XYZ file of C-alpha atoms in Angstrom:
242
model
C 0.254 -0.375 -0.073
C 1.191 3.302 -0.679
C 2.595 5.180 2.310
C -0.058 7.046 4.056
C -1.221 9.484 6.169
C -1.777 7.696 10.134
C -2.659 9.030 14.034
C -2.682 6.655 16.500
C -3.879 7.971 20.320
C -2.546 7.325 23.482
C 1.208 6.683 21.173
C 3.910 8.397 23.429
C 4.523 4.808 25.492
C 3.393 0.853 25.452
C 1.829 -0.615 22.211
C 0.815 2.899 21.051
C 4.672 4.366 20.202
C 5.790 0.787 19.400
C 2.694 1.272 16.588
C 4.282 3.971 15.275
C 7.560 3.338 15.020
C 6.580 0.162 12.901
C 4.574 2.096 10.606
C 7.316 4.633 10.502
C 9.809 2.759 9.389
C 7.831 1.352 6.622
C 7.786 4.771 5.826
C 4.244 5.937 6.675
C 4.111 9.926 8.577
C 2.441 8.348 11.811
C 0.773 11.292 14.079
C 2.092 10.801 17.241
C -1.009 11.892 19.531
C -0.958 12.333 23.820
C -2.653 14.180 26.393
C 0.117 15.699 26.894
C 2.404 17.801 24.474
C 5.439 17.497 25.966
C 4.743 13.387 26.057
C 4.051 13.513 22.155
C 6.878 15.441 21.438
C 9.241 12.800 23.398
C 8.008 10.129 21.409
C 8.392 12.268 18.340
C 12.496 12.876 19.713
C 12.721 9.379 20.401
C 11.755 8.746 16.673
C 14.411 11.003 15.097
C 17.153 9.316 17.438
C 16.343 6.213 15.855
C 15.848 7.759 11.928
C 12.458 7.999 12.015
C 9.815 11.019 10.765
C 6.909 10.999 13.033
C 4.593 14.608 13.888
C 3.818 15.600 17.469
C -0.478 15.993 17.970
C -2.024 17.596 21.392
C -5.535 15.139 21.424
C -7.128 14.254 24.784
C -9.483 11.726 23.879
C -11.812 12.580 27.291
C -11.962 16.650 25.738
C -13.632 17.729 22.900
C -11.793 21.343 22.715
C -8.663 18.795 22.495
C -10.302 16.940 20.001
C -11.480 19.218 17.870
C -7.873 21.454 17.428
C -5.994 17.949 16.668
C -8.766 17.411 13.509
C -7.999 21.512 12.690
C -4.333 20.485 12.958
C -4.371 17.215 10.899
C -6.832 19.142 9.135
C -4.876 22.177 7.926
C -1.813 20.250 7.309
C -2.486 17.398 5.872
C -6.288 17.722 4.449
C -6.580 14.228 4.771
C -6.612 11.297 7.110
C -5.820 8.142 5.629
C -5.858 5.763 9.311
C -6.637 6.069 12.577
C -6.107 3.862 14.969
C -7.661 4.768 18.018
C -5.423 3.091 20.713
C -5.745 4.964 23.718
C -7.676 3.376 27.003
C -7.540 2.894 30.390
C -8.522 -0.029 32.587
C -9.020 0.939 36.174
C -10.136 -2.018 37.941
C -8.100 -4.049 39.996
C -7.983 -7.820 38.791
C -10.268 -10.348 40.628
C -13.285 -7.360 41.025
C -16.532 -8.746 41.651
C -18.663 -7.611 39.332
C -21.022 -6.680 42.079
C -19.051 -4.804 43.910
C -17.426 -2.682 40.792
C -18.282 1.350 41.564
C -20.560 3.171 39.454
C -17.288 6.168 39.082
C -15.217 3.007 37.734
C -17.828 2.069 35.604
C -18.375 5.686 34.088
C -14.606 6.491 34.185
C -13.836 3.524 31.940
C -16.534 4.234 29.659
C -15.747 8.089 29.389
C -12.164 6.494 27.664
C -12.564 3.525 25.955
C -16.163 4.353 24.856
C -17.185 7.281 24.638
C -13.412 9.213 24.253
C -13.411 6.502 21.441
C -16.463 7.604 19.469
C -15.923 11.397 20.298
C -12.644 10.511 18.438
C -13.929 8.426 15.212
C -16.882 10.994 14.597
C -14.522 14.162 14.487
C -11.863 12.449 12.021
C -14.174 10.473 9.708
C -14.969 13.977 7.523
C -10.708 13.719 6.980
C -10.853 9.586 6.741
C -13.478 10.444 4.021
C -10.825 12.233 2.497
C -8.449 9.050 1.461
C -8.905 7.112 -1.183
C -8.595 3.616 1.497
C -9.342 5.031 4.811
C -8.892 2.903 7.909
C -10.051 2.688 11.184
C -8.816 0.338 13.981
C -10.053 0.530 16.930
C -8.123 -1.469 19.317
C -10.071 -3.713 21.590
C -9.367 -7.080 23.685
C -10.042 -10.793 23.518
C -11.265 -9.640 27.168
C -14.482 -7.892 25.317
C -15.461 -11.721 23.610
C -18.705 -12.579 25.199
C -18.702 -16.084 22.987
C -15.121 -16.294 25.406
C -16.336 -14.908 28.613
C -18.737 -17.249 28.938
C -17.278 -20.661 27.754
C -15.820 -22.441 30.510
C -13.327 -24.037 28.692
C -11.983 -21.049 26.998
C -8.749 -19.215 28.486
C -10.413 -15.968 29.576
C -13.656 -17.755 31.544
C -11.576 -17.123 34.712
C -10.326 -13.857 34.266
C -12.793 -11.040 34.343
C -13.295 -7.558 34.858
C -16.761 -6.141 34.170
C -16.300 -2.379 33.229
C -13.491 -2.581 31.150
C -14.130 -5.635 29.777
C -17.681 -4.601 28.830
C -16.114 -1.038 27.330
C -14.222 -3.369 25.364
C -17.128 -4.922 24.298
C -18.820 -1.775 23.691
C -15.660 -1.055 21.013
C -16.371 -3.765 18.812
C -20.300 -3.488 18.718
C -19.314 0.329 17.077
C -16.851 -1.506 15.037
C -19.561 -3.528 13.923
C -21.955 -0.582 13.071
C -19.323 1.689 12.008
C -18.054 -0.802 8.963
C -21.943 -1.522 8.259
C -22.621 2.151 7.871
C -19.199 2.523 5.330
C -19.854 -0.472 3.779
C -20.679 0.807 0.588
C -17.689 3.305 0.985
C -12.958 2.334 0.960
C -12.764 2.737 4.485
C -12.760 -0.221 6.254
C -13.327 -0.520 9.967
C -11.684 -3.158 12.279
C -11.260 -4.077 16.230
C -7.536 -5.327 17.086
C -6.354 -7.745 20.087
C -2.777 -6.784 20.547
C -2.698 -9.775 22.925
C -1.040 -9.996 26.761
C 1.789 -7.697 26.235
C 4.322 -6.756 28.040
C 3.174 -3.274 29.227
C 2.553 -1.242 31.597
C -1.334 -2.865 31.930
C -0.365 -6.097 30.689
C 2.884 -6.225 33.037
C 6.185 -7.818 33.163
C 4.331 -11.441 33.571
C 2.765 -11.366 30.139
C 3.898 -14.415 27.606
C 4.278 -11.573 24.498
C 6.702 -8.693 23.259
C 5.514 -5.407 22.846
C 7.102 -5.677 19.643
C 4.636 -8.832 18.408
C 2.009 -7.069 20.516
C 1.701 -3.979 18.202
C 1.183 -6.288 14.662
C -2.060 -6.810 14.350
C -2.659 -2.706 14.278
C -0.342 -2.449 12.123
C -1.414 -4.793 9.890
C -5.242 -3.487 10.162
C -3.819 0.109 9.271
C -2.575 -0.744 6.105
C -4.951 -3.196 4.946
C -5.390 -3.973 0.995
C -8.402 -3.169 -0.581
C -9.839 -6.667 -0.946
C -8.695 -6.720 3.267
C -11.557 -7.451 5.622
C -13.907 -4.576 7.663
C -16.313 -5.317 10.305
C -14.037 -8.281 12.134
C -12.198 -8.816 15.293
C -8.528 -10.324 14.390
C -5.608 -11.013 16.369
C -2.683 -11.471 14.373
C -4.723 -11.477 11.254
C -6.848 -14.708 12.472
C -10.101 -13.795 13.434
C -11.297 -13.907 16.953
C -15.002 -14.494 18.399
C -17.447 -11.840 19.525
């Protein structure tokens, strides 16, 4: 695929930063978005030390004014956005907290970023994605959002439950399906990505996957060819059950 303009939310560290690194290595114009301007600039500087070019964008997915400023910046500078990767997210529950005991404030805070922030960013940037000849939207989800696997006593996640976080990712998956359906007659493809259990701040040092591998699913979906899938949920090019 030709070189693309790609914006990644929450790209100053972890999976977002590694995704930015891999896409920059492929020669794409990568927009490193972070809620803190200094952190975005620091990430861009780190990529520059590796000989990779990127641009910093200040973008707080929980702040409508911040989103609007970011859209204006990208629009003025590039006039379009080829790929939006909704990577920013939070996990605020301790593992093992019972669903009946998860405070409502925790539910609201998780959904504010993982769902409402993702939807707000997508809606705001969609006009620029429509300007692309081959727009792509990647929603970074999680296998923890799979209703099928959570309900299956034989699945590997059956006994690992975090009600608010898992529900937020299920909502992301549902949004992916609906947006892909809405855009089915356009060149835009919308998919959910499960990075895997990765050694990040969220995944912890005990995770089995290295961060370089965790970014691969988003990188693939960000650069899908014209005959690639839309409206799917993937990990390492394999479909996952909803």
